mmCIF file of C-alpha atoms in Angstrom:
data_model
loop_
_atom_site.group_PDB
_atom_site.id
_atom_site.type_symbol
_atom_site.label_atom_id
_atom_site.label_comp_id
_atom_site.label_asym_id
_atom_site.label_seq_id
_atom_site.Cartn_x
_atom_site.Cartn_y
_atom_site.Cartn_z
ATOM 1 C CA MET A 817 21.392 58.975 -4.618
ATOM 2 C CA GLN A 818 20.453 62.197 -2.932
ATOM 3 C CA ILE A 819 19.511 65.548 -4.433
ATOM 4 C CA LEU A 820 18.545 68.410 -2.149
ATOM 5 C CA ILE A 821 17.113 71.640 -3.492
ATOM 6 C CA ASN A 822 17.518 74.917 -1.670
ATOM 7 C CA ASN A 823 14.589 77.154 -2.564
ATOM 8 C CA SER A 824 15.985 80.237 -0.896
ATOM 9 C CA ASP A 825 19.341 79.932 -2.621
ATOM 10 C CA GLY A 826 19.830 82.443 -5.429
ATOM 11 C CA VAL A 827 21.146 79.598 -7.616
ATOM 12 C CA PRO A 828 18.605 78.417 -10.224
ATOM 13 C CA ILE A 829 17.187 74.983 -9.409
ATOM 14 C CA TYR A 830 18.461 73.373 -12.626
ATOM 15 C CA GLU A 831 21.938 74.579 -11.728
ATOM 16 C CA GLN A 832 21.682 73.033 -8.250
ATOM 17 C CA ILE A 833 20.755 69.685 -9.809
ATOM 18 C CA LEU A 834 23.594 70.028 -12.306
ATOM 19 C CA ARG A 835 26.163 70.681 -9.594
ATOM 20 C CA GLN A 836 25.008 67.863 -7.357
ATOM 21 C CA ILE A 837 25.039 65.309 -10.157
ATOM 22 C CA LYS A 838 28.523 66.456 -11.193
ATOM 23 C CA GLU A 839 29.692 66.035 -7.596
ATOM 24 C CA MET A 840 28.289 62.510 -7.536
ATOM 25 C CA ILE A 841 30.114 61.659 -10.752
ATOM 26 C CA LEU A 842 33.359 63.085 -9.404
ATOM 27 C CA SER A 843 33.108 61.302 -6.081
ATOM 28 C CA GLY A 844 32.432 58.033 -7.853
ATOM 29 C CA GLU A 845 28.957 57.667 -6.383
ATOM 30 C CA LEU A 846 27.730 57.702 -9.984
ATOM 31 C CA LYS A 847 29.904 55.577 -12.248
ATOM 32 C CA GLU A 848 30.299 55.308 -15.995
ATOM 33 C CA GLY A 849 27.209 53.784 -17.532
ATOM 34 C CA ASP A 850 25.067 54.300 -14.434
ATOM 35 C CA PRO A 851 21.492 55.322 -15.263
ATOM 36 C CA LEU A 852 20.179 58.655 -14.054
ATOM 37 C CA PRO A 853 16.601 58.885 -12.782
ATOM 38 C CA SER A 854 14.174 59.809 -15.567
ATOM 39 C CA MET A 855 13.602 63.547 -15.897
ATOM 40 C CA ARG A 856 9.913 63.124 -15.136
ATOM 41 C CA ILE A 857 10.411 61.011 -12.034
ATOM 42 C CA LEU A 858 13.048 63.439 -10.776
ATOM 43 C CA ALA A 859 10.699 66.386 -11.345
ATOM 44 C CA GLN A 860 7.852 64.604 -9.605
ATOM 45 C CA GLN A 861 9.969 63.612 -6.635
ATOM 46 C CA LEU A 862 11.599 67.024 -6.187
ATOM 47 C CA ARG A 863 8.246 68.742 -6.780
ATOM 48 C CA ILE A 864 9.580 70.915 -9.577
ATOM 49 C CA SER A 865 8.619 71.359 -13.216
ATOM 50 C CA VAL A 866 9.821 68.917 -15.861
ATOM 51 C CA ILE A 867 11.390 71.771 -17.806
ATOM 52 C CA THR A 868 13.751 72.347 -14.879
ATOM 53 C CA THR A 869 15.069 68.785 -14.766
ATOM 54 C CA LYS A 870 15.150 68.735 -18.562
ATOM 55 C CA ARG A 871 17.331 71.823 -18.560
ATOM 56 C CA ALA A 872 19.720 70.268 -16.021
ATOM 57 C CA TYR A 873 20.051 67.093 -18.093
ATOM 58 C CA GLU A 874 20.522 69.063 -21.302
ATOM 59 C CA GLU A 875 23.382 71.011 -19.723
ATOM 60 C CA LEU A 876 24.975 67.807 -18.409
ATOM 61 C CA GLU A 877 24.717 66.350 -21.874
ATOM 62 C CA ARG A 878 26.114 69.455 -23.546
ATOM 63 C CA GLU A 879 29.084 69.457 -21.197
ATOM 64 C CA GLY A 880 29.705 65.805 -22.010
ATOM 65 C CA PHE A 881 28.927 64.202 -18.646
ATOM 66 C CA ILE A 882 25.893 62.170 -19.606
ATOM 67 C CA GLU A 883 24.283 60.826 -22.738
ATOM 68 C CA SER A 884 20.602 60.323 -23.378
ATOM 69 C CA PHE A 885 18.846 57.808 -25.580
ATOM 70 C CA THR A 886 15.196 58.225 -26.512
ATOM 71 C CA GLY A 887 13.107 55.668 -24.739
ATOM 72 C CA LYS A 888 16.016 54.410 -22.648
ATOM 73 C CA GLY A 889 16.956 57.363 -20.515
ATOM 74 C CA SER A 890 20.161 59.107 -19.529
ATOM 75 C CA PHE A 891 23.454 57.515 -18.497
ATOM 76 C CA VAL A 892 26.779 58.691 -17.126
ATOM 77 C CA ARG A 893 29.287 58.869 -19.969
ATOM 78 C CA SER A 894 32.689 57.291 -19.871
ATOM 79 C CA LYS A 895 35.471 59.696 -18.965
ATOM 80 C CA SER A 896 33.003 62.108 -17.405
ATOM 81 C CA SER A 897 34.840 62.036 -14.071
ATOM 82 C CA GLU A 898 38.045 62.930 -15.908
ATOM 83 C CA LEU A 899 36.245 65.847 -17.493
ATOM 84 C CA ILE A 900 35.150 67.132 -14.110
ATOM 85 C CA ARG A 901 38.632 66.576 -12.703
ATOM 86 C CA GLU A 902 40.091 68.630 -15.523
ATOM 87 C CA ALA A 903 37.559 71.376 -15.009
ATOM 88 C CA ASN A 904 38.420 71.452 -11.309
ATOM 89 C CA LEU A 905 42.158 71.487 -12.000
ATOM 90 C CA LYS A 906 41.595 74.536 -14.158
ATOM 91 C CA ILE A 907 39.772 76.259 -11.321
ATOM 92 C CA ILE A 908 42.601 75.292 -8.921
ATOM 93 C CA ASP A 909 45.174 76.629 -11.390
ATOM 94 C CA GLU A 910 43.406 79.939 -11.623
ATOM 95 C CA SER A 911 42.871 80.356 -7.891
ATOM 96 C CA LEU A 912 46.461 79.388 -7.097
ATOM 97 C CA ALA A 913 47.760 81.806 -9.713
ATOM 98 C CA LYS A 914 45.880 84.532 -7.883
ATOM 99 C CA ALA A 915 47.260 83.345 -4.542
ATOM 100 C CA CYS A 916 50.818 83.340 -5.902
ATOM 101 C CA ASP A 917 50.299 86.816 -7.282
ATOM 102 C CA SER A 918 49.216 88.128 -3.894
ATOM 103 C CA ALA A 919 52.072 86.265 -2.191
ATOM 104 C CA LYS A 920 54.686 87.830 -4.478
ATOM 105 C CA LYS A 921 53.251 91.295 -3.959
ATOM 106 C CA CYS A 922 53.966 91.167 -0.238
ATOM 107 C CA GLY A 923 57.096 89.031 -0.313
ATOM 108 C CA ILE A 924 55.677 85.736 0.935
ATOM 109 C CA SER A 925 57.963 82.899 -0.138
ATOM 110 C CA ALA A 926 56.848 79.763 -1.993
ATOM 111 C CA ASP A 927 57.526 77.706 1.122
ATOM 112 C CA GLU A 928 55.414 79.954 3.277
ATOM 113 C CA LEU A 929 52.648 79.725 0.684
ATOM 114 C CA LYS A 930 52.888 75.915 0.693
ATOM 115 C CA ASP A 931 52.568 75.978 4.478
ATOM 116 C CA ILE A 932 49.388 78.015 4.156
ATOM 117 C CA ILE A 933 48.016 75.540 1.641
ATOM 118 C CA ASP A 934 48.905 72.665 3.981
ATOM 119 C CA ILE A 935 47.045 74.263 6.827
ATOM 120 C CA ILE A 936 43.972 75.028 4.718
ATOM 121 C CA TYR A 937 44.033 71.625 3.023
ATOM 122 C CA ASN A 938 44.169 69.737 6.311
ATOM 123 C CA ASP A 939 41.610 71.901 7.993
ATOM 124 C CA MET B 831 3.331 58.226 -33.738
ATOM 125 C CA ALA B 832 2.386 60.755 -31.106
ATOM 126 C CA SER B 833 1.649 64.255 -32.335
ATOM 127 C CA THR B 834 4.005 66.986 -31.210
ATOM 128 C CA PHE B 835 1.135 69.076 -29.920
ATOM 129 C CA ALA B 836 -1.682 68.015 -27.664
ATOM 130 C CA ALA B 837 -3.500 71.159 -28.761
ATOM 131 C CA GLU B 838 -3.034 73.870 -31.347
ATOM 132 C CA ILE B 839 -5.235 76.915 -31.114
ATOM 133 C CA LYS B 840 -4.966 79.027 -34.252
ATOM 134 C CA ASN B 841 -6.412 82.501 -34.794
ATOM 135 C CA VAL B 842 -9.542 81.738 -32.808
ATOM 136 C CA CYS B 843 -12.140 84.505 -32.506
ATOM 137 C CA LYS B 844 -15.370 84.536 -30.569
ATOM 138 C CA GLN B 845 -17.633 87.503 -30.032
ATOM 139 C CA ARG B 846 -19.354 87.428 -26.657
ATOM 140 C CA LYS B 847 -21.854 89.925 -25.343
ATOM 141 C CA ASP B 848 -19.446 92.113 -23.441
ATOM 142 C CA PHE B 849 -16.040 91.047 -24.730
ATOM 143 C CA LYS B 850 -14.340 89.030 -27.426
ATOM 144 C CA ILE B 851 -11.728 86.348 -27.832
ATOM 145 C CA ASP B 852 -9.498 88.174 -30.253
ATOM 146 C CA ASN B 853 -7.439 86.150 -32.717
ATOM 147 C CA VAL B 854 -6.085 83.804 -30.068
ATOM 148 C CA SER B 855 -3.254 81.418 -30.967
ATOM 149 C CA PHE B 856 -1.161 79.190 -28.717
ATOM 150 C CA THR B 857 -0.044 75.596 -28.507
ATOM 151 C CA LEU B 858 0.210 72.907 -25.869
ATOM 152 C CA PRO B 859 3.270 70.792 -26.715
ATOM 153 C CA SER B 860 2.809 67.128 -25.748
ATOM 154 C CA GLY B 861 4.200 66.229 -22.369
ATOM 155 C CA THR B 862 4.222 69.735 -20.965
ATOM 156 C CA VAL B 863 2.379 71.540 -18.189
ATOM 157 C CA THR B 864 1.125 74.961 -19.253
ATOM 158 C CA GLY B 865 -0.071 77.509 -16.746
ATOM 159 C CA PHE B 866 -2.907 79.647 -18.087
ATOM 160 C CA VAL B 867 -2.951 83.026 -16.405
ATOM 161 C CA GLY B 868 -4.927 86.228 -16.681
ATOM 162 C CA LYS B 869 -7.404 88.277 -14.696
ATOM 163 C CA ASN B 870 -10.925 87.089 -14.027
ATOM 164 C CA GLY B 871 -12.909 87.807 -17.150
ATOM 165 C CA ALA B 872 -9.843 87.805 -19.421
ATOM 166 C CA GLY B 873 -11.251 84.837 -21.337
ATOM 167 C CA LYS B 874 -9.590 81.765 -19.811
ATOM 168 C CA THR B 875 -12.763 79.785 -19.201
ATOM 169 C CA THR B 876 -14.194 80.848 -22.571
ATOM 170 C CA ILE B 877 -11.103 79.475 -24.315
ATOM 171 C CA ILE B 878 -11.360 76.220 -22.385
ATOM 172 C CA ASN B 879 -14.986 75.981 -23.482
ATOM 173 C CA LEU B 880 -13.959 76.713 -27.074
ATOM 174 C CA ILE B 881 -11.349 73.927 -26.895
ATOM 175 C CA LEU B 882 -14.066 71.537 -25.698
ATOM 176 C CA ASP B 883 -16.463 72.926 -28.311
ATOM 177 C CA VAL B 884 -18.972 73.649 -25.586
ATOM 178 C CA ILE B 885 -19.044 77.136 -27.089
ATOM 179 C CA LYS B 886 -18.867 77.445 -30.889
ATOM 180 C CA ARG B 887 -16.025 79.534 -32.244
ATOM 181 C CA ASP B 888 -16.708 82.235 -34.831
ATOM 182 C CA SER B 889 -13.504 81.616 -36.747
ATOM 183 C CA GLY B 890 -10.068 80.053 -36.495
ATOM 184 C CA GLU B 891 -8.990 76.484 -35.934
ATOM 185 C CA ILE B 892 -8.533 74.212 -32.926
ATOM 186 C CA LEU B 893 -6.645 70.951 -33.337
ATOM 187 C CA ILE B 894 -6.520 68.396 -30.538
ATOM 188 C CA PHE B 895 -3.857 65.733 -31.096
ATOM 189 C CA GLY B 896 -3.815 66.870 -34.698
ATOM 190 C CA THR B 897 -7.528 66.601 -35.418
ATOM 191 C CA ASP B 898 -10.240 69.236 -35.576
ATOM 192 C CA ASN B 899 -12.144 69.572 -32.316
ATOM 193 C CA ILE B 900 -15.537 70.063 -33.975
ATOM 194 C CA THR B 901 -15.525 67.369 -36.646
ATOM 195 C CA HIS B 902 -13.988 64.845 -34.242
ATOM 196 C CA ARG B 903 -15.758 66.080 -31.147
ATOM 197 C CA THR B 904 -16.672 62.673 -29.684
ATOM 198 C CA GLU B 905 -13.224 61.095 -30.070
ATOM 199 C CA ILE B 906 -11.585 64.196 -28.717
ATOM 200 C CA HIS B 907 -13.725 64.229 -25.603
ATOM 201 C CA GLU B 908 -12.399 60.734 -24.852
ATOM 202 C CA ASP B 909 -8.872 62.154 -24.957
ATOM 203 C CA ILE B 910 -9.507 65.164 -22.738
ATOM 204 C CA GLY B 911 -10.106 65.177 -19.017
ATOM 205 C CA VAL B 912 -11.651 68.376 -17.698
ATOM 206 C CA VAL B 913 -11.890 69.753 -14.212
ATOM 207 C CA PHE B 914 -13.897 72.909 -13.619
ATOM 208 C CA ASP B 915 -13.752 74.894 -10.425
ATOM 209 C CA VAL B 916 -17.311 73.947 -9.521
ATOM 210 C CA ILE B 917 -18.339 70.341 -8.989
ATOM 211 C CA GLY B 918 -20.006 68.933 -12.064
ATOM 212 C CA PHE B 919 -21.558 65.886 -10.438
ATOM 213 C CA PRO B 920 -24.911 65.666 -8.676
ATOM 214 C CA GLU B 921 -24.257 66.139 -4.983
ATOM 215 C CA THR B 922 -26.492 63.279 -3.912
ATOM 216 C CA LEU B 923 -24.213 60.723 -5.556
ATOM 217 C CA LYS B 924 -21.524 58.566 -3.981
ATOM 218 C CA ILE B 925 -18.405 57.096 -5.609
ATOM 219 C CA PRO B 926 -19.901 53.737 -6.730
ATOM 220 C CA GLN B 927 -22.830 55.472 -8.450
ATOM 221 C CA LEU B 928 -20.593 57.988 -10.197
ATOM 222 C CA ASP B 929 -18.417 55.092 -11.345
ATOM 223 C CA ARG B 930 -21.431 53.426 -12.984
ATOM 224 C CA ILE B 931 -22.577 56.650 -14.673
ATOM 225 C CA MET B 932 -19.130 57.472 -16.026
ATOM 226 C CA SER B 933 -18.647 53.968 -17.418
ATOM 227 C CA GLY B 934 -21.725 54.636 -19.540
ATOM 228 C CA ILE B 935 -20.333 57.920 -20.825
ATOM 229 C CA TYR B 936 -16.720 57.094 -21.659
ATOM 230 C CA LYS B 937 -15.673 54.245 -23.917
ATOM 231 C CA ASN B 938 -12.319 53.969 -22.162
ATOM 232 C CA TRP B 939 -13.592 54.369 -18.610
ATOM 233 C CA SER B 940 -11.669 52.190 -16.177
ATOM 234 C CA SER B 941 -13.573 51.452 -12.987
ATOM 235 C CA GLU B 942 -10.496 49.874 -11.500
ATOM 236 C CA GLU B 943 -8.389 52.933 -12.144
ATOM 237 C CA PHE B 944 -11.085 55.246 -10.785
ATOM 238 C CA ARG B 945 -11.590 53.226 -7.598
ATOM 239 C CA ASN B 946 -7.827 52.992 -7.050
ATOM 240 C CA ARG B 947 -7.451 56.732 -7.483
ATOM 241 C CA CYS B 948 -10.292 57.408 -5.043
ATOM 242 C CA LYS B 949 -8.566 55.207 -2.475
ATOM 243 C CA GLU B 950 -5.213 56.811 -3.152
ATOM 244 C CA PHE B 951 -6.801 60.270 -2.726
ATOM 245 C CA ASP B 952 -8.494 59.206 0.554
ATOM 246 C CA LEU B 953 -12.011 59.838 -0.761
ATOM 247 C CA PRO B 954 -14.691 58.192 1.381
ATOM 248 C CA GLU B 955 -16.828 55.761 -0.661
ATOM 249 C CA GLY B 956 -19.796 55.892 1.638
ATOM 250 C CA LYS B 957 -20.308 59.654 1.743
ATOM 251 C CA LYS B 958 -22.434 61.743 -0.556
ATOM 252 C CA PHE B 959 -20.541 64.382 -2.530
ATOM 253 C CA SER B 960 -22.511 67.041 -0.675
ATOM 254 C CA GLU B 961 -20.522 66.079 2.422
ATOM 255 C CA TYR B 962 -17.176 66.434 0.647
ATOM 256 C CA SER B 963 -14.810 69.330 1.397
ATOM 257 C CA ARG B 964 -13.649 71.511 -1.467
ATOM 258 C CA GLY B 965 -10.319 69.708 -1.575
ATOM 259 C CA MET B 966 -12.053 66.319 -1.728
ATOM 260 C CA THR B 967 -14.383 67.524 -4.467
ATOM 261 C CA MET B 968 -11.420 68.706 -6.503
ATOM 262 C CA LYS B 969 -9.610 65.388 -6.048
ATOM 263 C CA LEU B 970 -12.779 63.529 -7.042
ATOM 264 C CA SER B 971 -13.101 65.632 -10.208
ATOM 265 C CA ILE B 972 -9.482 64.921 -11.129
ATOM 266 C CA ALA B 973 -9.875 61.201 -10.417
ATOM 267 C CA ALA B 974 -12.875 61.147 -12.747
ATOM 268 C CA ALA B 975 -11.106 63.276 -15.374
ATOM 269 C CA ILE B 976 -8.108 60.962 -15.672
ATOM 270 C CA SER B 977 -9.807 57.583 -15.332
ATOM 271 C CA HIS B 978 -10.866 57.381 -18.971
ATOM 272 C CA LYS B 979 -7.337 57.317 -20.406
ATOM 273 C CA ALA B 980 -7.331 61.049 -21.078
ATOM 274 C CA ARG B 981 -4.074 62.309 -22.529
ATOM 275 C CA LEU B 982 -4.856 65.991 -22.098
ATOM 276 C CA LEU B 983 -5.957 67.253 -18.723
ATOM 277 C CA ILE B 984 -7.513 70.703 -18.536
ATOM 278 C CA LEU B 985 -8.106 72.228 -15.123
ATOM 279 C CA ASP B 986 -9.826 75.530 -14.496
ATOM 280 C CA GLU B 987 -8.587 76.976 -11.195
ATOM 281 C CA PRO B 988 -7.941 73.609 -9.560
ATOM 282 C CA THR B 989 -6.196 75.143 -6.566
ATOM 283 C CA GLY B 990 -8.486 78.138 -5.988
ATOM 284 C CA GLY B 991 -9.986 78.319 -2.531
ATOM 285 C CA LEU B 992 -7.913 75.428 -1.203
ATOM 286 C CA ASP B 993 -5.718 75.459 1.874
ATOM 287 C CA PRO B 994 -1.968 75.054 1.271
ATOM 288 C CA ALA B 995 -1.937 71.342 2.171
ATOM 289 C CA ALA B 996 -4.783 70.508 -0.212
ATOM 290 C CA ARG B 997 -3.194 72.659 -2.911
ATOM 291 C CA SER B 998 0.067 70.843 -2.610
ATOM 292 C CA GLU B 999 -1.789 67.530 -2.870
ATOM 293 C CA ILE B 1000 -3.485 68.653 -6.107
ATOM 294 C CA LEU B 1001 -0.131 69.689 -7.560
ATOM 295 C CA ASP B 1002 1.311 66.282 -6.633
ATOM 296 C CA ILE B 1003 -1.541 64.601 -8.485
ATOM 297 C CA ILE B 1004 -0.860 66.705 -11.589
ATOM 298 C CA ARG B 1005 2.837 65.863 -11.345
ATOM 299 C CA SER B 1006 2.099 62.137 -11.192
ATOM 300 C CA PHE B 1007 -0.104 62.534 -14.258
ATOM 301 C CA VAL B 1008 2.727 64.059 -16.290
ATOM 302 C CA CYS B 1009 5.164 61.313 -15.286
ATOM 303 C CA ASP B 1010 3.856 59.805 -18.515
ATOM 304 C CA ASP B 1011 5.537 61.882 -21.212
ATOM 305 C CA GLU B 1012 2.496 61.649 -23.476
ATOM 306 C CA HIS B 1013 0.342 63.394 -20.927
ATOM 307 C CA THR B 1014 -0.259 67.118 -21.244
ATOM 308 C CA VAL B 1015 -1.799 69.600 -18.821
ATOM 309 C CA LEU B 1016 -3.339 73.038 -19.180
ATOM 310 C CA PHE B 1017 -4.334 74.654 -15.920
ATOM 311 C CA SER B 1018 -5.479 78.119 -15.053
ATOM 312 C CA SER B 1019 -4.477 79.617 -11.762
ATOM 313 C CA HIS B 1020 -4.083 82.926 -9.995
ATOM 314 C CA ILE B 1021 -1.623 81.434 -7.581
ATOM 315 C CA THR B 1022 1.742 82.214 -9.093
ATOM 316 C CA SER B 1023 3.648 79.945 -6.722
ATOM 317 C CA ASP B 1024 1.687 77.039 -8.262
ATOM 318 C CA LEU B 1025 3.053 78.056 -11.631
ATOM 319 C CA GLU B 1026 6.605 78.242 -10.342
ATOM 320 C CA HIS B 1027 6.322 74.803 -8.782
ATOM 321 C CA ILE B 1028 4.837 72.900 -11.657
ATOM 322 C CA ALA B 1029 4.440 74.724 -14.968
ATOM 323 C CA ASP B 1030 6.891 74.306 -17.821
ATOM 324 C CA ARG B 1031 5.284 77.104 -19.783
ATOM 325 C CA VAL B 1032 3.017 80.076 -19.283
ATOM 326 C CA VAL B 1033 0.282 81.433 -21.532
ATOM 327 C CA PHE B 1034 -0.920 84.850 -20.453
ATOM 328 C CA ILE B 1035 -4.248 86.220 -21.649
ATOM 329 C CA LYS B 1036 -5.402 89.800 -21.277
ATOM 330 C CA ASN B 1037 -8.710 91.193 -22.520
ATOM 331 C CA GLY B 1038 -9.233 88.215 -24.807
ATOM 332 C CA LYS B 1039 -5.773 88.439 -26.356
ATOM 333 C CA ILE B 1040 -2.699 86.297 -25.740
ATOM 334 C CA ILE B 1041 0.094 88.631 -24.710
ATOM 335 C CA LEU B 1042 2.697 86.088 -23.698
ATOM 336 C CA GLU B 1043 3.494 82.441 -24.386
ATOM 337 C CA GLU B 1044 6.856 81.228 -23.198
ATOM 338 C CA ASP B 1045 8.675 78.592 -21.211
ATOM 339 C CA ILE B 1046 9.318 79.389 -17.563
ATOM 340 C CA ILE B 1047 13.108 79.240 -17.704
ATOM 341 C CA THR B 1048 13.473 81.524 -20.726
ATOM 342 C CA LEU B 1049 10.990 83.844 -19.081
ATOM 343 C CA SER B 1050 12.978 84.178 -15.877
ATOM 344 C CA GLU B 1051 16.289 84.406 -17.705
ATOM 345 C CA THR B 1052 15.328 87.098 -20.183
ATOM 346 C CA ARG B 1053 13.115 89.273 -17.984
ATOM 347 C CA ALA B 1054 14.254 91.571 -15.207
ATOM 348 C CA ILE B 1055 12.898 94.382 -13.078
ATOM 349 C CA ALA B 1056 14.792 97.608 -13.730
ATOM 350 C CA LYS B 1057 15.028 100.166 -10.926
ATOM 351 C CA PHE B 1058 16.084 103.721 -11.619
ATOM 352 C CA GLY B 1059 15.601 107.372 -10.724
ATOM 353 C CA GLU B 1060 12.945 109.461 -12.406
ATOM 354 C CA ASP B 1061 15.613 111.369 -14.338
ATOM 355 C CA MET B 1062 16.253 108.199 -16.373
ATOM 356 C CA LEU B 1063 12.725 108.376 -17.801
ATOM 357 C CA SER B 1064 13.881 110.933 -20.336
ATOM 358 C CA VAL B 1065 16.635 108.542 -21.466
ATOM 359 C CA ILE B 1066 14.917 105.145 -21.469
ATOM 360 C CA SER B 1067 12.423 104.803 -24.287
ATOM 361 C CA PRO B 1068 8.916 103.626 -23.342
ATOM 362 C CA ASP B 1069 9.286 100.725 -25.794
ATOM 363 C CA GLU B 1070 12.059 99.247 -23.704
ATOM 364 C CA ILE B 1071 10.036 98.862 -20.534
ATOM 365 C CA THR B 1072 6.641 97.487 -19.557
ATOM 366 C CA GLY B 1073 4.359 98.451 -16.712
ATOM 367 C CA LEU B 1074 6.251 101.417 -15.323
ATOM 368 C CA ARG B 1075 5.617 101.977 -11.622
ATOM 369 C CA LYS B 1076 6.634 105.282 -10.069
ATOM 370 C CA ASN B 1077 6.893 106.135 -6.418
ATOM 371 C CA ALA B 1078 8.233 109.095 -4.502
ATOM 372 C CA PHE B 1079 11.730 107.630 -4.370
ATOM 373 C CA GLY B 1080 12.221 105.960 -7.730
ATOM 374 C CA CYS B 1081 10.802 103.974 -10.618
ATOM 375 C CA GLU B 1082 10.580 100.328 -11.533
ATOM 376 C CA ALA B 1083 9.539 98.544 -14.696
ATOM 377 C CA LEU B 1084 9.778 95.197 -16.429
ATOM 378 C CA VAL B 1085 12.500 94.699 -19.012
ATOM 379 C CA SER B 1086 11.945 92.013 -21.672
ATOM 380 C CA ASP B 1087 15.495 91.684 -22.929
ATOM 381 C CA ARG B 1088 17.703 91.782 -19.879
ATOM 382 C CA GLU B 1089 20.973 91.388 -21.763
ATOM 383 C CA ALA B 1090 20.385 94.133 -24.323
ATOM 384 C CA PHE B 1091 19.052 96.469 -21.648
ATOM 385 C CA SER B 1092 22.017 96.021 -19.332
ATOM 386 C CA LYS B 1093 24.391 96.680 -22.228
ATOM 387 C CA LYS B 1094 22.607 99.853 -23.166
ATOM 388 C CA TYR B 1095 22.100 101.070 -19.598
ATOM 389 C CA PRO B 1096 24.916 99.501 -17.557
ATOM 390 C CA ASP B 1097 24.193 101.744 -14.567
ATOM 391 C CA VAL B 1098 20.536 100.798 -14.161
ATOM 392 C CA MET B 1099 19.915 98.299 -11.373
ATOM 393 C CA LEU B 1100 18.398 95.038 -12.640
ATOM 394 C CA CYS B 1101 16.741 92.554 -10.300
ATOM 395 C CA ASN B 1102 15.547 89.023 -11.035
ATOM 396 C CA ALA B 1103 11.876 89.020 -11.975
ATOM 397 C CA SER B 1104 9.597 86.393 -10.432
ATOM 398 C CA ILE B 1105 6.714 84.960 -12.453
ATOM 399 C CA GLU B 1106 4.464 87.086 -10.279
ATOM 400 C CA ASP B 1107 6.422 90.242 -11.175
ATOM 401 C CA ILE B 1108 6.237 89.391 -14.850
ATOM 402 C CA ILE B 1109 2.493 88.891 -14.684
ATOM 403 C CA VAL B 1110 1.847 92.024 -12.662
ATOM 404 C CA PHE B 1111 4.009 94.272 -14.827
ATOM 405 C CA SER B 1112 2.885 92.740 -18.139
ATOM 406 C CA GLY B 1113 -0.712 93.257 -17.099
ATOM 407 C CA LYS B 1114 -0.218 96.993 -17.281
ATOM 408 C CA LYS B 1115 -0.127 99.083 -20.411
ATOM 409 C CA LYS B 1116 3.188 99.698 -22.151
ATOM 410 C CA GLY B 1117 5.020 102.586 -20.556
ATOM 411 C CA ASP B 1118 1.915 103.210 -18.464
ATOM 412 C CA ALA B 1119 2.757 105.360 -15.506
ATOM 413 C CA ALA B 1120 0.460 103.939 -12.858
ATOM 414 C CA LYS B 1121 0.774 104.910 -9.236
#
């Protein structure tokens, strides 16, 4: 498991942790029931405050990706990869709706649009 | 059952010759690292001494792990590890001698733990403390402070006067200490990057009064630096900004409620405030137009 923090990124550190853990769940690197490192160990290793890792875990829990048990730690919840998949599908839906909108405005056909997607997808 | 707070300081007053600790209240929740900030002479060391009951308070209450720090002074001193910015040990001593002395002072002193820490911190056993560098002295003080099963570690300027490498080492040691969630740390520092890298919370003291006690994330999310032209000064009320700074080309000030402010003044530029910004601006008077 790898978590890399960018200190010069404008993104808050807890958010960077959140995103990277979500990516690991989605890619299958973290599977249902897998334990997450303890908040304190993660903070120590990344050289950040405990409140930062705590915040990341709280968000993950609130969004339904992990569950925490006092004294035992935090674990990846079942169906969490589906949740992320759904969230991503929603983002894809929205971005494609925008793309279709722009395509229609200048008379680009659905086929042409699909070609563009093919090119970008295989890039 | 562990108490929720490692320390509760309630309405503490102390009259000193030239200044006073004025109705000070704050808490140290168990398992947290609190950065204690304020100018030299603001009262940080006095409060640490009041917590240790080295100085007697005039009024108020101080609870350490739920018990009064005066009536249970001896037990409490077992629970607290303290590191001051000057070395507290005779300079002619070496590690083995200090080990023997400390084992006579603390009931829970662990020679094994102390010796292991000294090795881990690369402290030379055969040298007198007078030959130690400042960084080594600081590491020695911390090793001694945490080798008697202390649950609360108080450090007064542990990183002051250290080079960046030594400072980072000290912060790593503090981080290892709080890997145990029943361990709590209070440390004073002027180095705001230390706070950003390790503190969960900040307590800010000014002229003997606590003017801010908050967790770091809430602090950076709610605060902002507003930048605007001088014409806006007639519109923005002085209560809405702190530490106004004017220059020939514009004004800037700290905003405490970023959301409300941006709703009320959508055209005013708001920038993220660093801990350093918050401390600098909060240190000024409300609406004070300093140059």
